[in-house]
PDB file of C-alpha atoms in Angstrom:
ATOM      1  CA  MET A   1     311.238  70.504 185.952  1.00 65.00           C
ATOM      2  CA  ILE A   2     309.599  70.181 182.529  1.00 77.00           C
ATOM      3  CA  PRO A   3     306.127  68.594 182.817  1.00 84.00           C
ATOM      4  CA  HIS A   4     305.835  65.099 181.393  1.00 89.00           C
ATOM      5  CA  PRO A   5     302.997  64.126 179.030  1.00 91.00           C
ATOM      6  CA  GLU A   6     299.809  62.791 180.561  1.00 91.00           C
ATOM      7  CA  ARG A   7     300.402  59.358 182.053  1.00 94.00           C
ATOM      8  CA  MET A   8     297.675  56.755 181.749  1.00 94.00           C
ATOM      9  CA  PRO A   9     297.923  52.946 181.494  1.00 96.00           C
ATOM     10  CA  GLU A  10     295.729  53.121 178.381  1.00 96.00           C
ATOM     11  CA  ARG A  11     298.079  55.582 176.679  1.00 97.00           C
ATOM     12  CA  ASP A  12     301.103  53.450 177.524  1.00 97.00           C
ATOM     13  CA  ALA A  13     299.401  50.305 176.212  1.00 97.00           C
ATOM     14  CA  ALA A  14     298.292  52.046 173.024  1.00 97.00           C
ATOM     15  CA  ILE A  15     301.775  53.388 172.275  1.00 97.00           C
ATOM     16  CA  GLU A  16     303.428  50.066 173.016  1.00 97.00           C
ATOM     17  CA  ALA A  17     301.071  48.331 170.584  1.00 97.00           C
ATOM     18  CA  THR A  18     301.496  51.117 168.010  1.00 98.00           C
ATOM     19  CA  LEU A  19     305.271  50.684 167.821  1.00 97.00           C
ATOM     20  CA  GLN A  20     304.957  47.605 165.612  1.00 96.00           C
ATOM     21  CA  HIS A  21     302.997  49.628 163.038  1.00 97.00           C
ATOM     22  CA  VAL A  22     305.189  52.768 163.000  1.00 98.00           C
ATOM     23  CA  PRO A  23     307.935  51.317 160.725  1.00 97.00           C
ATOM     24  CA  PHE A  24     305.298  50.898 158.008  1.00 95.00           C
ATOM     25  CA  GLU A  25     302.849  53.751 158.682  1.00 96.00           C
ATOM     26  CA  GLY A  26     305.022  56.320 160.470  1.00 97.00           C
ATOM     27  CA  TRP A  27     303.831  58.210 163.545  1.00 98.00           C
ATOM     28  CA  THR A  28     300.347  58.644 162.102  1.00 97.00           C
ATOM     29  CA  LYS A  29     296.753  58.269 163.196  1.00 95.00           C
ATOM     30  CA  ARG A  30     296.551  55.194 160.982  1.00 96.00           C
ATOM     31  CA  ALA A  31     299.354  53.525 162.924  1.00 97.00           C
ATOM     32  CA  LEU A  32     297.777  54.620 166.220  1.00 97.00           C
ATOM     33  CA  ARG A  33     294.364  53.224 165.318  1.00 97.00           C
ATOM     34  CA  ALA A  34     295.939  49.910 164.381  1.00 97.00           C
ATOM     35  CA  GLY A  35     297.835  49.939 167.671  1.00 97.00           C
ATOM     36  CA  VAL A  36     294.749  50.736 169.718  1.00 97.00           C
ATOM     37  CA  VAL A  37     292.914  47.809 168.134  1.00 97.00           C
ATOM     38  CA  SER A  38     295.951  45.577 168.740  1.00 95.00           C
ATOM     39  CA  ALA A  39     295.821  46.589 172.404  1.00 95.00           C
ATOM     40  CA  GLY A  40     292.195  45.409 172.602  1.00 95.00           C
ATOM     41  CA  MET A  41     290.568  48.847 172.691  1.00 96.00           C
ATOM     42  CA  PRO A  42     287.932  50.312 170.369  1.00 96.00           C
ATOM     43  CA  GLU A  43     289.422  52.142 167.398  1.00 95.00           C
ATOM     44  CA  TYR A  44     287.744  55.428 168.343  1.00 94.00           C
ATOM     45  CA  GLU A  45     289.871  55.524 171.515  1.00 94.00           C
ATOM     46  CA  ALA A  46     292.800  56.639 169.359  1.00 95.00           C
ATOM     47  CA  ASP A  47     291.467  60.190 168.994  1.00 93.00           C
ATOM     48  CA  LEU A  48     290.487  60.362 172.672  1.00 95.00           C
ATOM     49  CA  LEU A  49     293.826  59.148 173.995  1.00 96.00           C
ATOM     50  CA  PHE A  50     296.013  61.284 171.704  1.00 96.00           C
ATOM     51  CA  PRO A  51     294.047  64.323 170.570  1.00 93.00           C
ATOM     52  CA  LEU A  52     297.277  66.284 169.938  1.00 92.00           C
ATOM     53  CA  GLY A  53     298.493  63.873 167.273  1.00 94.00           C
ATOM     54  CA  PRO A  54     301.953  62.514 166.374  1.00 96.00           C
ATOM     55  CA  VAL A  55     304.094  64.704 168.639  1.00 97.00           C
ATOM     56  CA  ASP A  56     302.011  63.684 171.646  1.00 96.00           C
ATOM     57  CA  MET A  57     302.435  60.042 170.629  1.00 97.00           C
ATOM     58  CA  ILE A  58     306.211  60.433 170.378  1.00 98.00           C
ATOM     59  CA  ALA A  59     306.415  62.316 173.691  1.00 97.00           C
ATOM     60  CA  THR A  60     304.486  59.520 175.390  1.00 97.00           C
ATOM     61  CA  TYR A  61     306.755  56.874 173.892  1.00 98.00           C
ATOM     62  CA  CYS A  62     309.863  58.746 175.088  1.00 98.00           C
ATOM     63  CA  ASP A  63     308.364  59.240 178.545  1.00 97.00           C
ATOM     64  CA  LEU A  64     307.555  55.529 178.739  1.00 97.00           C
ATOM     65  CA  ALA A  65     311.148  54.741 177.712  1.00 98.00           C
ATOM     66  CA  ASP A  66     312.427  57.127 180.424  1.00 98.00           C
ATOM     67  CA  ARG A  67     310.382  55.400 183.107  1.00 97.00           C
ATOM     68  CA  ARG A  68     311.413  51.912 182.063  1.00 97.00           C
ATOM     69  CA  MET A  69     315.045  52.966 181.935  1.00 97.00           C
ATOM     70  CA  GLU A  70     314.905  54.437 185.441  1.00 96.00           C
ATOM     71  CA  GLU A  71     313.252  51.313 186.825  1.00 95.00           C
ATOM     72  CA  ALA A  72     315.799  48.952 185.275  1.00 94.00           C
ATOM     73  CA  ALA A  73     318.747  51.161 186.279  1.00 94.00           C
ATOM     74  CA  LYS A  74     318.192  50.446 189.983  1.00 88.00           C
ATOM     75  CA  ASP A  75     320.532  47.445 189.683  1.00 82.00           C
ATOM     76  CA  ILE A  76     323.455  49.439 188.249  1.00 85.00           C
ATOM     77  CA  ALA A  77     326.422  49.202 190.622  1.00 79.00           C
ATOM     78  CA  GLU A  78     329.191  51.295 188.991  1.00 78.00           C
ATOM     79  CA  ASN A  79     330.855  53.772 191.330  1.00 80.00           C
ATOM     80  CA  ARG A  80     331.901  56.710 189.123  1.00 88.00           C
ATOM     81  CA  LEU A  81     329.132  58.959 187.813  1.00 87.00           C
ATOM     82  CA  ALA A  82     330.463  58.782 184.228  1.00 89.00           C
ATOM     83  CA  ASP A  83     330.405  54.976 184.364  1.00 92.00           C
ATOM     84  CA  ARG A  84     326.870  54.973 185.743  1.00 93.00           C
ATOM     85  CA  VAL A  85     325.709  57.382 183.028  1.00 94.00           C
ATOM     86  CA  LYS A  86     327.228  55.140 180.366  1.00 95.00           C
ATOM     87  CA  ALA A  87     325.569  52.082 181.908  1.00 95.00           C
ATOM     88  CA  VAL A  88     322.182  53.812 182.018  1.00 96.00           C
ATOM     89  CA  ILE A  89     322.380  54.886 178.368  1.00 97.00           C
ATOM     90  CA  ALA A  90     323.571  51.394 177.373  1.00 96.00           C
ATOM     91  CA  LEU A  91     320.538  49.982 179.143  1.00 96.00           C
ATOM     92  CA  ARG A  92     318.249  52.345 177.270  1.00 97.00           C
ATOM     93  CA  LEU A  93     319.728  51.280 173.941  1.00 97.00           C
ATOM     94  CA  VAL A  94     319.132  47.616 174.777  1.00 96.00           C
ATOM     95  CA  GLN A  95     315.542  48.295 175.801  1.00 96.00           C
ATOM     96  CA  ASN A  96     314.799  50.125 172.533  1.00 97.00           C
ATOM     97  CA  ARG A  97     316.939  48.170 170.074  1.00 95.00           C
ATOM     98  CA  SER A  98     313.907  46.595 168.405  1.00 95.00           C
ATOM     99  CA  HIS A  99     312.387  50.058 167.813  1.00 97.00           C
ATOM    100  CA  LYS A 100     315.189  51.694 165.834  1.00 97.00           C
ATOM    101  CA  GLU A 101     312.996  52.445 162.829  1.00 97.00           C
ATOM    102  CA  ALA A 102     310.305  53.975 165.029  1.00 98.00           C
ATOM    103  CA  ILE A 103     312.952  56.156 166.689  1.00 98.00           C
ATOM    104  CA  ARG A 104     314.382  57.172 163.316  1.00 98.00           C
ATOM    105  CA  ARG A 105     310.921  58.235 162.177  1.00 98.00           C
ATOM    106  CA  ALA A 106     310.301  60.032 165.479  1.00 98.00           C
ATOM    107  CA  LEU A 107     313.477  62.093 165.029  1.00 98.00           C
ATOM    108  CA  ALA A 108     312.323  63.068 161.538  1.00 97.00           C
ATOM    109  CA  VAL A 109     309.051  64.376 162.991  1.00 97.00           C
ATOM    110  CA  LEU A 110     310.757  66.210 165.854  1.00 97.00           C
ATOM    111  CA  ALA A 111     313.249  67.806 163.439  1.00 97.00           C
ATOM    112  CA  LEU A 112     310.467  69.873 161.877  1.00 97.00           C
ATOM    113  CA  PRO A 113     310.766  73.550 162.904  1.00 96.00           C
ATOM    114  CA  SER A 114     307.189  73.557 164.200  1.00 96.00           C
ATOM    115  CA  ASN A 115     308.104  70.803 166.686  1.00 97.00           C
ATOM    116  CA  ALA A 116     311.362  72.318 167.970  1.00 96.00           C
ATOM    117  CA  ARG A 117     309.931  73.285 171.353  1.00 95.00           C
ATOM    118  CA  GLU A 118     308.517  69.853 172.093  1.00 96.00           C
ATOM    119  CA  ALA A 119     311.696  68.187 170.787  1.00 97.00           C
ATOM    120  CA  ALA A 120     313.756  70.219 173.267  1.00 96.00           C
ATOM    121  CA  ALA A 121     311.384  69.311 176.105  1.00 96.00           C
ATOM    122  CA  ILE A 122     311.562  65.599 175.276  1.00 97.00           C
ATOM    123  CA  LEU A 123     315.364  65.704 175.219  1.00 97.00           C
ATOM    124  CA  ALA A 124     315.525  67.643 178.496  1.00 96.00           C
ATOM    125  CA  ARG A 125     313.256  65.132 180.247  1.00 96.00           C
ATOM    126  CA  THR A 126     315.357  62.213 179.005  1.00 97.00           C
ATOM    127  CA  ILE A 127     318.628  63.833 180.129  1.00 96.00           C
ATOM    128  CA  ASP A 128     317.124  64.463 183.571  1.00 94.00           C
ATOM    129  CA  ALA A 129     315.970  60.825 183.706  1.00 96.00           C
ATOM    130  CA  ILE A 130     319.434  59.537 182.735  1.00 96.00           C
ATOM    131  CA  LEU A 131     321.228  61.596 185.373  1.00 94.00           C
ATOM    132  CA  TYR A 132     318.648  60.796 188.039  1.00 92.00           C
ATOM    133  CA  ALA A 133     318.898  57.076 187.244  1.00 94.00           C
ATOM    134  CA  ALA A 134     322.697  57.422 187.450  1.00 92.00           C
ATOM    135  CA  GLY A 135     322.371  58.867 190.954  1.00 89.00           C
ATOM    136  CA  ASP A 136     323.217  62.490 190.197  1.00 86.00           C
ATOM    137  CA  ARG A 137     321.505  64.805 192.685  1.00 79.00           C
ATOM    138  CA  SER A 138     323.526  67.988 192.059  1.00 75.00           C
ATOM    139  CA  ALA A 139     321.678  71.282 192.370  1.00 69.00           C
ATOM    140  CA  ASP A 140     324.490  73.808 191.890  1.00 66.00           C
ATOM    141  CA  PHE A 141     325.546  75.681 188.768  1.00 59.00           C
ATOM    142  CA  SER A 142     327.037  72.480 187.312  1.00 74.00           C
ATOM    143  CA  TRP A 143     323.450  71.210 187.024  1.00 77.00           C
ATOM    144  CA  TYR A 144     322.994  73.316 183.892  1.00 83.00           C
ATOM    145  CA  THR A 145     326.362  72.758 182.259  1.00 85.00           C
ATOM    146  CA  LYS A 146     326.294  69.026 182.959  1.00 86.00           C
ATOM    147  CA  ARG A 147     322.899  68.619 181.324  1.00 90.00           C
ATOM    148  CA  ALA A 148     323.810  70.762 178.342  1.00 91.00           C
ATOM    149  CA  MET A 149     326.961  68.737 177.658  1.00 92.00           C
ATOM    150  CA  LEU A 150     325.216  65.400 178.186  1.00 94.00           C
ATOM    151  CA  ALA A 151     322.374  66.456 175.876  1.00 95.00           C
ATOM    152  CA  ALA A 152     324.887  67.019 173.071  1.00 95.00           C
ATOM    153  CA  VAL A 153     326.615  63.689 173.761  1.00 96.00           C
ATOM    154  CA  TYR A 154     323.353  61.756 174.013  1.00 97.00           C
ATOM    155  CA  SER A 155     321.958  63.247 170.789  1.00 97.00           C
ATOM    156  CA  ALA A 156     325.134  62.369 168.878  1.00 97.00           C
ATOM    157  CA  THR A 157     325.108  58.877 170.385  1.00 97.00           C
ATOM    158  CA  ILE A 158     321.535  58.187 169.256  1.00 98.00           C
ATOM    159  CA  LEU A 159     322.347  59.273 165.700  1.00 97.00           C
ATOM    160  CA  TYR A 160     325.432  57.031 165.722  1.00 97.00           C
ATOM    161  CA  TRP A 161     323.418  54.136 167.192  1.00 97.00           C
ATOM    162  CA  LEU A 162     320.783  54.324 164.466  1.00 97.00           C
ATOM    163  CA  ARG A 163     323.510  53.497 161.916  1.00 96.00           C
ATOM    164  CA  ASP A 164     325.372  51.015 164.096  1.00 95.00           C
ATOM    165  CA  MET A 165     325.325  47.431 162.840  1.00 92.00           C
ATOM    166  CA  SER A 166     327.806  46.063 165.399  1.00 91.00           C
ATOM    167  CA  GLU A 167     326.848  43.291 167.776  1.00 88.00           C
ATOM    168  CA  ALA A 168     325.404  44.428 171.121  1.00 90.00           C
ATOM    169  CA  ASP A 169     325.915  48.103 170.174  1.00 93.00           C
ATOM    170  CA  GLU A 170     329.659  47.745 170.721  1.00 95.00           C
ATOM    171  CA  ALA A 171     330.635  50.550 168.331  1.00 96.00           C
ATOM    172  CA  THR A 172     328.051  52.906 169.819  1.00 97.00           C
ATOM    173  CA  LEU A 173     329.196  52.221 173.383  1.00 96.00           C
ATOM    174  CA  ALA A 174     332.802  52.909 172.374  1.00 96.00           C
ATOM    175  CA  PHE A 175     331.655  56.171 170.759  1.00 96.00           C
ATOM    176  CA  LEU A 176     329.707  57.064 173.906  1.00 96.00           C
ATOM    177  CA  GLY A 177     332.693  56.282 176.121  1.00 93.00           C
ATOM    178  CA  ARG A 178     334.918  58.645 174.152  1.00 93.00           C
ATOM    179  CA  ARG A 179     332.367  61.453 174.336  1.00 92.00           C
ATOM    180  CA  LEU A 180     331.827  61.019 178.081  1.00 91.00           C
ATOM    181  CA  ALA A 181     335.592  61.069 178.592  1.00 89.00           C
ATOM    182  CA  GLY A 182     335.618  64.408 176.786  1.00 76.00           C
ATOM    183  CA  ILE A 183     333.015  65.775 179.203  1.00 76.00           C
ATOM    184  CA  GLY A 184     335.161  64.568 182.093  1.00 58.00           C
ATOM    185  CA  ARG A 185     338.220  66.400 180.772  1.00 62.00           C
ATOM    186  CA  VAL A 186     336.231  69.619 180.362  1.00 52.00           C
ATOM    187  CA  HIS A 187     334.789  69.318 183.870  1.00 53.00           C
ATOM    188  CA  ARG A 188     338.230  68.700 185.420  1.00 52.00           C
ATOM    189  CA  ALA A 189     339.694  71.644 183.506  1.00 42.00           C
ATOM    190  CA  ARG A 190     336.923  73.938 184.755  1.00 51.00           C
ATOM    191  CA  LYS A 191     337.438  72.820 188.368  1.00 49.00           C
ATOM    192  CA  LYS A 192     341.200  73.331 188.082  1.00 45.00           C
ATOM    193  CA  ALA A 193     340.720  76.797 186.596  1.00 40.00           C
ATOM    194  CA  ALA A 194     338.272  77.721 189.371  1.00 43.00           C
ATOM    195  CA  SER A 195     340.740  76.493 191.997  1.00 47.00           C
ATOM    196  CA  VAL A 196     343.553  78.586 190.499  1.00 39.00           C
ATOM    197  CA  MET A 197     341.349  81.680 190.378  1.00 42.00           C
ATOM    198  CA  GLU A 198     340.464  81.260 194.048  1.00 50.00           C
ATOM    199  CA  ARG A 199     344.148  81.248 195.028  1.00 49.00           C
ATOM    200  CA  LEU A 200     344.991  84.405 193.109  1.00 50.00           C
ATOM    201  CA  PRO A 201     345.287  87.602 195.231  1.00 57.00           C
ATOM    202  CA  LYS A 202     342.262  89.817 195.052  1.00 55.00           C
ATOM    203  CA  PRO A 203     342.944  93.096 193.250  1.00 53.00           C
ATOM    204  CA  VAL A 204     342.923  96.278 195.354  1.00 54.00           C
ATOM    205  CA  LEU A 205     340.738  98.877 193.730  1.00 53.00           C
ATOM    206  CA  PRO A 206     342.064 102.456 193.760  1.00 56.00           C
ATOM    207  CA  ARG A 207     340.229 104.813 196.106  1.00 58.00           C
ATOM    208  CA  LEU A 208     338.360 107.456 194.166  1.00 54.00           C
ATOM    209  CA  PRO A 209     339.068 111.029 195.262  1.00 57.00           C
ATOM    210  CA  PHE A 210     335.403 111.830 195.721  1.00 53.00           C
ATOM    211  CA  ALA A 211     334.573 108.661 197.658  1.00 50.00           C
ATOM    212  CA  ARG A 212     333.273 109.155 201.185  1.00 53.00           C
ATOM    213  CA  GLY A 213     334.365 107.449 204.372  1.00 48.00           C
TER     214      GLY A 213
END
């Protein structure tokens, strides 16, 4: 499991208060200092709480969003895993709808080559959180393929969502549904292929003339 950023109530409060300043100042120390003051803390706390700068701020925001999503997803009652995944992601979009500009600016920061490693870690943690909230507890080989495919779908969905002007994210949810259906078709095809391969007769290898026994 990829370690999450340091969790402290003060860091959560600072980031939550900073979000209102990010659309105007970006993910900067200036925005953070304004947020820290808004949260009722001394301005100098900004450097103490986030000494690693903007990427640490963004990672903390994403981790906070993961935790809130998981907590709220406890009431999801859908039966099929794909439906639960869609419901969890829909919930996340609702929770963060008022922060679209902050998310857009965060993606711009994470897209920098120097931040590629942290961007991948943030995405991996979110995908794990989505599947865990959806009730997926698989630990076999499908664990890797499932997360890789969902990471691609989730990333495309967020980019679509940032441009979506439809009411209640309707267009985005339709887009997400189509992409998840595609994952389902791939998964069923792989299972069918594996089943066919298991039923095929095992080849008999020729005995080598110099083999013993």
